[in-house]
mmCIF file of C-alpha atoms in Angstrom:
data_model
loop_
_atom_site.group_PDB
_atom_site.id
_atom_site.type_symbol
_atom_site.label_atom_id
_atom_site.label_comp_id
_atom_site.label_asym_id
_atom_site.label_seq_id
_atom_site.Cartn_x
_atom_site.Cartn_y
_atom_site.Cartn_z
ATOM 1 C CA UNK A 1 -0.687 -0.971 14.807
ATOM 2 C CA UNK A 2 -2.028 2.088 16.664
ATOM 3 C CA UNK A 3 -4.688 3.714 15.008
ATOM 4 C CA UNK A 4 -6.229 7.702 15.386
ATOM 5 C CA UNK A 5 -9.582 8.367 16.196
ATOM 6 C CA UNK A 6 -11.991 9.615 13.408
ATOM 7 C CA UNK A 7 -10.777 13.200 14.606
ATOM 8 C CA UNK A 8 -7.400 12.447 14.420
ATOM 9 C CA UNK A 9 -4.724 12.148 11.082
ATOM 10 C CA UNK A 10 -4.699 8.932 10.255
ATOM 11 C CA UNK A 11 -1.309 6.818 10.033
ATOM 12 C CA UNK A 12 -0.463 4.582 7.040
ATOM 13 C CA UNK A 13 -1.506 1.263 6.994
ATOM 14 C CA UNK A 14 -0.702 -0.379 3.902
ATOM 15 C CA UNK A 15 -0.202 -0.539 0.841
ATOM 16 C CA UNK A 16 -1.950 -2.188 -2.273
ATOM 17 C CA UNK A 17 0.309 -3.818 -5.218
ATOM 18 C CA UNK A 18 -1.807 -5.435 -8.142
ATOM 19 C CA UNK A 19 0.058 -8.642 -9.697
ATOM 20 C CA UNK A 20 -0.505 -10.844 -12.030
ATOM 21 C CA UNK A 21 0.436 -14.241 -10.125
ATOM 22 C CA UNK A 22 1.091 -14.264 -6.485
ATOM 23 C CA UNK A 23 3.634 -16.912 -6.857
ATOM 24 C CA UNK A 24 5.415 -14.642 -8.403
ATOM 25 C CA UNK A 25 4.880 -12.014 -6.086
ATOM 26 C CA UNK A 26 5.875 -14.333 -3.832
ATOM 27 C CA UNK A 27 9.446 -15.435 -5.664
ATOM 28 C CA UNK A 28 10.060 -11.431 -6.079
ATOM 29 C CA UNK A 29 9.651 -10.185 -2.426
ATOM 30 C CA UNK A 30 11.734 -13.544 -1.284
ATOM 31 C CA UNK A 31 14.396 -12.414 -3.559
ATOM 32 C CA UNK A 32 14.547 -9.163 -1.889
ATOM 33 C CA UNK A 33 14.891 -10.612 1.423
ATOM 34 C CA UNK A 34 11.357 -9.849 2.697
ATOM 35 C CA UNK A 35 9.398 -13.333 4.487
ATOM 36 C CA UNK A 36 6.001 -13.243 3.015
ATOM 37 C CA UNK A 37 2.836 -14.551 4.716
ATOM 38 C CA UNK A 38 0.670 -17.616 3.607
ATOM 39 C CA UNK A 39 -1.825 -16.764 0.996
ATOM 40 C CA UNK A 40 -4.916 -15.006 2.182
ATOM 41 C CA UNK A 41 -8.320 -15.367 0.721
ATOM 42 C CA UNK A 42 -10.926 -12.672 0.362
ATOM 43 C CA UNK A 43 -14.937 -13.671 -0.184
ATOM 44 C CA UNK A 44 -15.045 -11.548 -3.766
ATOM 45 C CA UNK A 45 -12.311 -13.246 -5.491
ATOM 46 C CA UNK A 46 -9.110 -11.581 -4.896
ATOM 47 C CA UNK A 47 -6.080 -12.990 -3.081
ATOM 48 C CA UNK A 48 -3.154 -11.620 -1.460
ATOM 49 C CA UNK A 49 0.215 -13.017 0.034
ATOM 50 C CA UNK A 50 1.130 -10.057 2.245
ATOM 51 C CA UNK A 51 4.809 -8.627 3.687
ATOM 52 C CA UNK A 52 4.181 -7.387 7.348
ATOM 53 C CA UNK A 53 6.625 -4.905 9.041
ATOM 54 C CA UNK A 54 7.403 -4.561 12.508
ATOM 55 C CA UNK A 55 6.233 -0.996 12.597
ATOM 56 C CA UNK A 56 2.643 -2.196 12.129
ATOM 57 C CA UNK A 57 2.644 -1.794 8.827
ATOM 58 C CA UNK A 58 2.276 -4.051 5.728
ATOM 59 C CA UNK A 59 2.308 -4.515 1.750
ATOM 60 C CA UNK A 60 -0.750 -6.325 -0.177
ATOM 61 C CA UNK A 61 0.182 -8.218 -3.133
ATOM 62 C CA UNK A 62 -3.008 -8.683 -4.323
ATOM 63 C CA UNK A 63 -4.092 -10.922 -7.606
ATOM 64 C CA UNK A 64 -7.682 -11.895 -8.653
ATOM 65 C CA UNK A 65 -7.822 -15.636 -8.379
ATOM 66 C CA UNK A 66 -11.606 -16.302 -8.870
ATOM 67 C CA UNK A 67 -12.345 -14.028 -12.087
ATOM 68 C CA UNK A 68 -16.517 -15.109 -11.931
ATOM 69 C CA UNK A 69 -16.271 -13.646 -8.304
ATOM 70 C CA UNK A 70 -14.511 -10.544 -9.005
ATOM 71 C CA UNK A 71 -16.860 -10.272 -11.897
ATOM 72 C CA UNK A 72 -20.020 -10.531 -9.432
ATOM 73 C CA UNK A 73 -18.783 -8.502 -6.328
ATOM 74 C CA UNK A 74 -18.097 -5.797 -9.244
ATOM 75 C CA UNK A 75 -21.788 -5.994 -10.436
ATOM 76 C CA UNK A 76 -22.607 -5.904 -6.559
ATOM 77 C CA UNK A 77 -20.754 -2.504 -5.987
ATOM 78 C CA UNK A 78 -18.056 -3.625 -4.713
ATOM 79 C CA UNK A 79 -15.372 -0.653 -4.844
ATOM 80 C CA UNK A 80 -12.303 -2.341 -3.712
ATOM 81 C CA UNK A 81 -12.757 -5.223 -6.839
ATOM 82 C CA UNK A 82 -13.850 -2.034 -9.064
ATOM 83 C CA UNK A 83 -11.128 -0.028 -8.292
ATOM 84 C CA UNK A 84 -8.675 -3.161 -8.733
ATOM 85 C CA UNK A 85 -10.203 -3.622 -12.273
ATOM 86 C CA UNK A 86 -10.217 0.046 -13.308
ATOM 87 C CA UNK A 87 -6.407 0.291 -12.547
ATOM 88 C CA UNK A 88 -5.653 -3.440 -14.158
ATOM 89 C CA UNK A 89 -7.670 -2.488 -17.279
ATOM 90 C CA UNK A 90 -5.771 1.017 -17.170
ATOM 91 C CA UNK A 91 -1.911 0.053 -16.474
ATOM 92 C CA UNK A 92 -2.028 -3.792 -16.243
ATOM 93 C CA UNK A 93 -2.147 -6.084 -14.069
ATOM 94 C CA UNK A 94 1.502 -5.354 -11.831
ATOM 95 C CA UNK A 95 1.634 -2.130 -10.312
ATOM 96 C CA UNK A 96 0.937 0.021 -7.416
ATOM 97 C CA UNK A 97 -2.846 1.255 -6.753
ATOM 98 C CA UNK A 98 -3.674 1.947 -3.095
ATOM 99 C CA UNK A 99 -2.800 3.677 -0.041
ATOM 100 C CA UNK A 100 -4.665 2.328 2.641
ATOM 101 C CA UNK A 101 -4.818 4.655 5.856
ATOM 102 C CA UNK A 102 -5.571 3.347 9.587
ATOM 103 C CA UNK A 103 -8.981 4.226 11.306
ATOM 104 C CA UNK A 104 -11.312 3.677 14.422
ATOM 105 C CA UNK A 105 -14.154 4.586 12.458
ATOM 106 C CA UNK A 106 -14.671 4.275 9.255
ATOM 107 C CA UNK A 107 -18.812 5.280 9.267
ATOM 108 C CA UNK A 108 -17.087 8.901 10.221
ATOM 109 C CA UNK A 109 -14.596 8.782 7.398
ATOM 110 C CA UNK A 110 -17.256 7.698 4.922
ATOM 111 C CA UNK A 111 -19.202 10.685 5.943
ATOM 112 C CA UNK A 112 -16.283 13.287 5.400
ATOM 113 C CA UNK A 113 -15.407 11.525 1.941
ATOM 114 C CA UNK A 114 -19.347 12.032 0.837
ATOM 115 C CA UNK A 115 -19.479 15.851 2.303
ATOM 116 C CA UNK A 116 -16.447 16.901 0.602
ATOM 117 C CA UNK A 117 -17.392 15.182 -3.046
ATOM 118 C CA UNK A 118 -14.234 12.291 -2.827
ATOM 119 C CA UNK A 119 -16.306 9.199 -2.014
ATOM 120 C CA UNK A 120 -15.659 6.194 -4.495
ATOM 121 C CA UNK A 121 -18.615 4.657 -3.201
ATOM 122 C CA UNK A 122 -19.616 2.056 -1.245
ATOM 123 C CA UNK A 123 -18.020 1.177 2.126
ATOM 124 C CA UNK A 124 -17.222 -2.312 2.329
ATOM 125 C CA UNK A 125 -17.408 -5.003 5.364
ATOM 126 C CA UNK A 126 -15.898 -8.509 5.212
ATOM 127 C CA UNK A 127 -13.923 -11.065 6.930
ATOM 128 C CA UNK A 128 -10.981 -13.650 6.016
ATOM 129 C CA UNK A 129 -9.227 -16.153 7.679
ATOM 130 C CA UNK A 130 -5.726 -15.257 9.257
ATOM 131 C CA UNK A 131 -2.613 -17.881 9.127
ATOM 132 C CA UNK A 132 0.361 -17.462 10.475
ATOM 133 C CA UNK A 133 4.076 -18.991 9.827
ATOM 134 C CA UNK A 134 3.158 -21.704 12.439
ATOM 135 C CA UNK A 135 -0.176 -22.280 10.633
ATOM 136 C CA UNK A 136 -2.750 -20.791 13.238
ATOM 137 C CA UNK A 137 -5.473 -19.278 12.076
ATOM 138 C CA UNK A 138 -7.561 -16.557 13.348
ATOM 139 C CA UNK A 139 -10.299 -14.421 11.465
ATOM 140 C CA UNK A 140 -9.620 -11.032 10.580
ATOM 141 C CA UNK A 141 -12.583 -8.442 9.787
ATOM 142 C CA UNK A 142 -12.327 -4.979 7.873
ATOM 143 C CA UNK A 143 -14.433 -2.336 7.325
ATOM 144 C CA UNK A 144 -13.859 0.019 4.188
ATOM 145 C CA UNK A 145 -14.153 3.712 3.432
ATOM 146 C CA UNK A 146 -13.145 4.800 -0.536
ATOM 147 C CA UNK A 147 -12.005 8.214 -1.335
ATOM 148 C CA UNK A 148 -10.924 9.243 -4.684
ATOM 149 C CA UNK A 149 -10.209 12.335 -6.939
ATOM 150 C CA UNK A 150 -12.886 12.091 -9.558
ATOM 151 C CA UNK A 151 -10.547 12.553 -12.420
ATOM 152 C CA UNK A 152 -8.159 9.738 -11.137
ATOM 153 C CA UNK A 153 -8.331 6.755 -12.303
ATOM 154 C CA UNK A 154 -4.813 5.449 -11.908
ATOM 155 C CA UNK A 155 -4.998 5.734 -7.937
ATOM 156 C CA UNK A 156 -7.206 5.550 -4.691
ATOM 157 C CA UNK A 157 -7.170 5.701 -1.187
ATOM 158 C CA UNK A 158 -9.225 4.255 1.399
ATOM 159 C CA UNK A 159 -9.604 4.595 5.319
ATOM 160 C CA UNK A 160 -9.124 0.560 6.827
ATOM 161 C CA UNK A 161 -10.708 -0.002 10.041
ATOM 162 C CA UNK A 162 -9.809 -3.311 12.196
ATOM 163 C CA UNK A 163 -12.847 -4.385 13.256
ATOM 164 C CA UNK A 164 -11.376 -7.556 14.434
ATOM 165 C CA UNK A 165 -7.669 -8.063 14.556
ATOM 166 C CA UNK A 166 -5.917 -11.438 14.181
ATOM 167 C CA UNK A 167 -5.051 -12.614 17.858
ATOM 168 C CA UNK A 168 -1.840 -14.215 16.005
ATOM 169 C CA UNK A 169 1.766 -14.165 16.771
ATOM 170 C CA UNK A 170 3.216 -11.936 13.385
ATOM 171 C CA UNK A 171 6.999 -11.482 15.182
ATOM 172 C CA UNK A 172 8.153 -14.400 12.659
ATOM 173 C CA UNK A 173 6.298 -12.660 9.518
ATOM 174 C CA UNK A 174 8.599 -9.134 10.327
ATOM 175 C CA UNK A 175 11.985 -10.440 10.696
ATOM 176 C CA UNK A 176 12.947 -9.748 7.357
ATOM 177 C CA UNK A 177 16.630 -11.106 6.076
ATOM 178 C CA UNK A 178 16.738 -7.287 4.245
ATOM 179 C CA UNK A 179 16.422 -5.767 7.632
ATOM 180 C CA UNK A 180 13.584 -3.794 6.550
ATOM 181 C CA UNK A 181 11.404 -2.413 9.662
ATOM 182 C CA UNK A 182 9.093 -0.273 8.253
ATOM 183 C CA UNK A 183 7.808 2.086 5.929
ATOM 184 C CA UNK A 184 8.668 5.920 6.060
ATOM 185 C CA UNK A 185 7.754 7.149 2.888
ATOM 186 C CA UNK A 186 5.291 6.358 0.156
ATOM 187 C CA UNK A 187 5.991 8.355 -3.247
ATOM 188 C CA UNK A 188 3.374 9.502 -5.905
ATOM 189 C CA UNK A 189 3.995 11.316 -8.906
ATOM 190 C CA UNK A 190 1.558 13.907 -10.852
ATOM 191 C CA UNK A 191 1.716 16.224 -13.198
ATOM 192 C CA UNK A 192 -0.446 18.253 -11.219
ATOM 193 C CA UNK A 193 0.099 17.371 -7.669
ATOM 194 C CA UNK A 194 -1.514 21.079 -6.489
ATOM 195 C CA UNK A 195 -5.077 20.181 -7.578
ATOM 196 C CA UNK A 196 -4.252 16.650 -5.795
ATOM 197 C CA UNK A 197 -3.577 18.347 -2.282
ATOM 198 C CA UNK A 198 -7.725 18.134 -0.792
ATOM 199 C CA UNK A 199 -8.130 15.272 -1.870
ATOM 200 C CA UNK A 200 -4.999 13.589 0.477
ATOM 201 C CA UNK A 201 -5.805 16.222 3.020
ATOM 202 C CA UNK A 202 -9.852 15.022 3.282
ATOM 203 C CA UNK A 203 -8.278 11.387 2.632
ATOM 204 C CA UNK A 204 -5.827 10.949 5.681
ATOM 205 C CA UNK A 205 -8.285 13.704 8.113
ATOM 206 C CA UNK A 206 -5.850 16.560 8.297
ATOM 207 C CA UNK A 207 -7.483 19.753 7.137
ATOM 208 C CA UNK A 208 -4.744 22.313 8.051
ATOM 209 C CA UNK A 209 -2.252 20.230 5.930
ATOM 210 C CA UNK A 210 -0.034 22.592 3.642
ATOM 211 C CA UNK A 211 1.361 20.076 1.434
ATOM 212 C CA UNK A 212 4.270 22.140 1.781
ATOM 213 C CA UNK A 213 7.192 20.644 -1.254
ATOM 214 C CA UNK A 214 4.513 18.690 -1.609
ATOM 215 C CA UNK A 215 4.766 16.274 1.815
ATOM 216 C CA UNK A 216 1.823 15.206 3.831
ATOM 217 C CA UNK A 217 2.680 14.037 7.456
ATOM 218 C CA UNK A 218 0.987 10.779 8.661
ATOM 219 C CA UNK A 219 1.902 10.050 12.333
ATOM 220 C CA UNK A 220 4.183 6.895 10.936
ATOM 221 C CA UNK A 221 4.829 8.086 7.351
ATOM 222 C CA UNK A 222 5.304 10.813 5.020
ATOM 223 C CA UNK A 223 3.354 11.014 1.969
ATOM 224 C CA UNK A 224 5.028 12.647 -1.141
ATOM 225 C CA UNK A 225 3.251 13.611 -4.376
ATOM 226 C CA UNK A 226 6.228 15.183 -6.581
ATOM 227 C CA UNK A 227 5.722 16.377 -10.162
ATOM 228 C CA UNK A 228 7.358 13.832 -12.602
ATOM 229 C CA UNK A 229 10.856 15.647 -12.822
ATOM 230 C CA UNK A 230 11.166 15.929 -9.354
ATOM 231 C CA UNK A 231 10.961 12.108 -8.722
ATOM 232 C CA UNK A 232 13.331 11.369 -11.770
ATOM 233 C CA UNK A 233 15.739 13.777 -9.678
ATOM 234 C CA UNK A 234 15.416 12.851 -6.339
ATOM 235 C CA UNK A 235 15.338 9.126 -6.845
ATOM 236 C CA UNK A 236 16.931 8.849 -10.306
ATOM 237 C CA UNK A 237 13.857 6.717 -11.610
ATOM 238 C CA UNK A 238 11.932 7.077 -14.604
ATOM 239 C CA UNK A 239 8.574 8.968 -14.346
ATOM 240 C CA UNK A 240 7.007 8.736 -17.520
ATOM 241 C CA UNK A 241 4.254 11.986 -18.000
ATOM 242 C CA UNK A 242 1.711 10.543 -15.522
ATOM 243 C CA UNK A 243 -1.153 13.540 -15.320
ATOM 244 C CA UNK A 244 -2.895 11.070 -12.995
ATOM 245 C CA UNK A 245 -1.955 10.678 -9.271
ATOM 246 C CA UNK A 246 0.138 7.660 -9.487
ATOM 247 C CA UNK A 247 1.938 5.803 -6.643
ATOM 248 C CA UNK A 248 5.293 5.186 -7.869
ATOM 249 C CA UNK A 249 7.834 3.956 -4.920
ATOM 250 C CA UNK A 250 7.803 2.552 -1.508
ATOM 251 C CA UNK A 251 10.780 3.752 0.916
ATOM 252 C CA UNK A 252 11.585 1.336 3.687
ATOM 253 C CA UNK A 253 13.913 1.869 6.872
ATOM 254 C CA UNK A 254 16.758 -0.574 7.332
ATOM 255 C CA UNK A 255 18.768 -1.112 10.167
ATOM 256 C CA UNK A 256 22.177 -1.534 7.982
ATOM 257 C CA UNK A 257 22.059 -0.751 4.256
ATOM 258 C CA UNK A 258 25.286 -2.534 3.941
ATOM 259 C CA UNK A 259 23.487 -5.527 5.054
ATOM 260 C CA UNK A 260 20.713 -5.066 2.601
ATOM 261 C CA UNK A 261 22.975 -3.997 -0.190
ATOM 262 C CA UNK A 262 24.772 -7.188 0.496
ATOM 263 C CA UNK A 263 22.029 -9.366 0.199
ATOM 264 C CA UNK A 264 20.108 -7.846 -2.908
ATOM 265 C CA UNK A 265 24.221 -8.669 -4.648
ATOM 266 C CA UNK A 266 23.324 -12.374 -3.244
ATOM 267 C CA UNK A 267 20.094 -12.587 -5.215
ATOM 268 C CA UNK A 268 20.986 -10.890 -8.345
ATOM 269 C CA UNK A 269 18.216 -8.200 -7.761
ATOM 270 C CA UNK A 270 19.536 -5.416 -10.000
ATOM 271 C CA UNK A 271 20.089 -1.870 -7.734
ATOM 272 C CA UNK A 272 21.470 1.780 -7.932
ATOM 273 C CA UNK A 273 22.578 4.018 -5.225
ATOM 274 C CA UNK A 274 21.147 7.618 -5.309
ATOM 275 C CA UNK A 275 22.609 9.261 -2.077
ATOM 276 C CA UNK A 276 21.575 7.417 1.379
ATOM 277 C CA UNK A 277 19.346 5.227 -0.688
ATOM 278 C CA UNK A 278 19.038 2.210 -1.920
ATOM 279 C CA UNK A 279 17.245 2.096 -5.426
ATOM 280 C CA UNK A 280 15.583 -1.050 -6.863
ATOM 281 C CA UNK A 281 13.188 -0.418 -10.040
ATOM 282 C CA UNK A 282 10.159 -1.995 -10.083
ATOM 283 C CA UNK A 283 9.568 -5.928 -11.264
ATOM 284 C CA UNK A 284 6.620 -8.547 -12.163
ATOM 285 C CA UNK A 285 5.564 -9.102 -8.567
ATOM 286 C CA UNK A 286 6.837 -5.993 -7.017
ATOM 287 C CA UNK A 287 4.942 -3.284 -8.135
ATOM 288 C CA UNK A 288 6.535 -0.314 -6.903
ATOM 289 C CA UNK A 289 10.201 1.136 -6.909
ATOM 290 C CA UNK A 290 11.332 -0.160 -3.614
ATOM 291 C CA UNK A 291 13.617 2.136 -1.837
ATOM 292 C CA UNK A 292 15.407 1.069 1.171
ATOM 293 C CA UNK A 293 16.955 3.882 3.674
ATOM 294 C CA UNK A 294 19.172 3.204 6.806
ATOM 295 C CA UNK A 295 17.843 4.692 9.931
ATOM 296 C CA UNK A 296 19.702 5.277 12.723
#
């Protein structure tokens, strides 16, 4: 996907959903008409089976299938496995944890997170192999910038930089039988999303951002932080009395919602309407409420 410059605001890229068992994970997205990629394999013990979008953006299921190396990256600093732990050991282990946000350079965003007081820590470099539906393989390196509230636990965001893309064909890994084409809106809830508003502002590089209602404007996405009430009444979800920030619901554009609608009645998957949307609660393996919109 097309990614801003350090001086730039910086689009979504994706999005990080804890589980407990990827093949569930797996069995779950299927379900809801999503194609889900081969199992990848990261060097500190976590694994992920991930749902890319033709808009350039994807979802991480991510589950920790070596515990002894999740246990040793954690003792080595590493943020991403920490901040996977803290939120397993704080809601469980199926959820919705990260927003990850695209970037050219990620040494610039670590400085900004460390200068305004929001750094988790450490940035992170690695690499992982790349597989596609046809089974070629490519390697695919990341480097990692944290950023977090210092009351938060429930939450983070980082800044993702590509160092080296996947030179892969993904067009068979985004036609999804839901019609789902992207992202548009990712939904947090607080009970007190003013104090949250530098922290997304420093996070995605936009410094004149008003938050106004509460909306932050990414160049692909919006990002929402509502108050618990006003996500029980605009989605007609429970909230619960999060004080935390806590990601609560994914909104994806369709080309057809009748088409969608129509399919999740195939599967069985349990959904409400609330207005234009499409509401499905969140499951073992999904994470997040998933919300799917038509867009014309």
């Amino acid at each position: 996907m097309n990614q801003t410059t350090a001086a730039g605001i910086h689009p979504l890229d994706h999005l990080v959903l804890p589980t407990q068992s990827l093949d569930v994970a797996r069995a779950r997205l299927t379900a809801l008409g999503f194609v889900v990629a081969p199992t990848g394999i990261h060097p500190f013990g976590t694994e992920n089976c991930c749902v890319f979008l033709a808009d350039g953006t994807y979802l991480e299921p991510l589950e920790v299938g070596d515990e002894q190396a999740a246990m040793t990256a954690i003792a080595e600093g590493n943020v991403f496995v920490a901040r996977d732990r803290i939120y397993r050991n704080s809601l469980g282990d199926e959820g919705f944890s990260a927003v990850v946000l695209g970037t050219n350079n990620a040494d610039a965003d670590q400085a900004r997170y460390v200068e305004a007081g929001i750094s988790a820590g450490d940035m992170l470099s690695f690499s992982r192999a790349f597989t596609d539906t046809e089974g070629k393989s490519d390697i695919a390196s990341f480097k990692l910038a944290f950023a977090s509230d210092s009351n938060a636990t429930d939450a983070f965001l980082f800044a993702c930089e590509r160092v080296n893309a996947p030179k892969v064909d993904r067009t068979a890994l985004q036609a999804h039988a839901n019609g789902a084409t992207g992202i548009v809106e990712v939904v947090a809830v607080s009970g007190r999303p003013a104090e949250l508003h530098r922290l997304i502002s420093v996070a995605v590089n936009d410094p004149t951002a008003s938050g106004q209602g509460g909306a932050f404007h990414l160049p692909n996405a919006t990002l929402s932080v509502l108050d618990p009430a006003s996500f029980t009444a605009c989605f007609g979800l429970p909230a619960g009395a999060p004080t935390d920030l806590r990601f609560a619901a994914v909104v994806f554009s369709v080309r057809s919602a009748e088409i969608t609608a129509r399919l999740l009645a195939a599967n069985s998957i349990k959904h409400d309407i609330a207005g234009h949307d499409i509401v499905v609660q969140p499951a073992s393996g999904q994470g997040a409420a998933f919300i799917f919109r038509e867009i014309q």
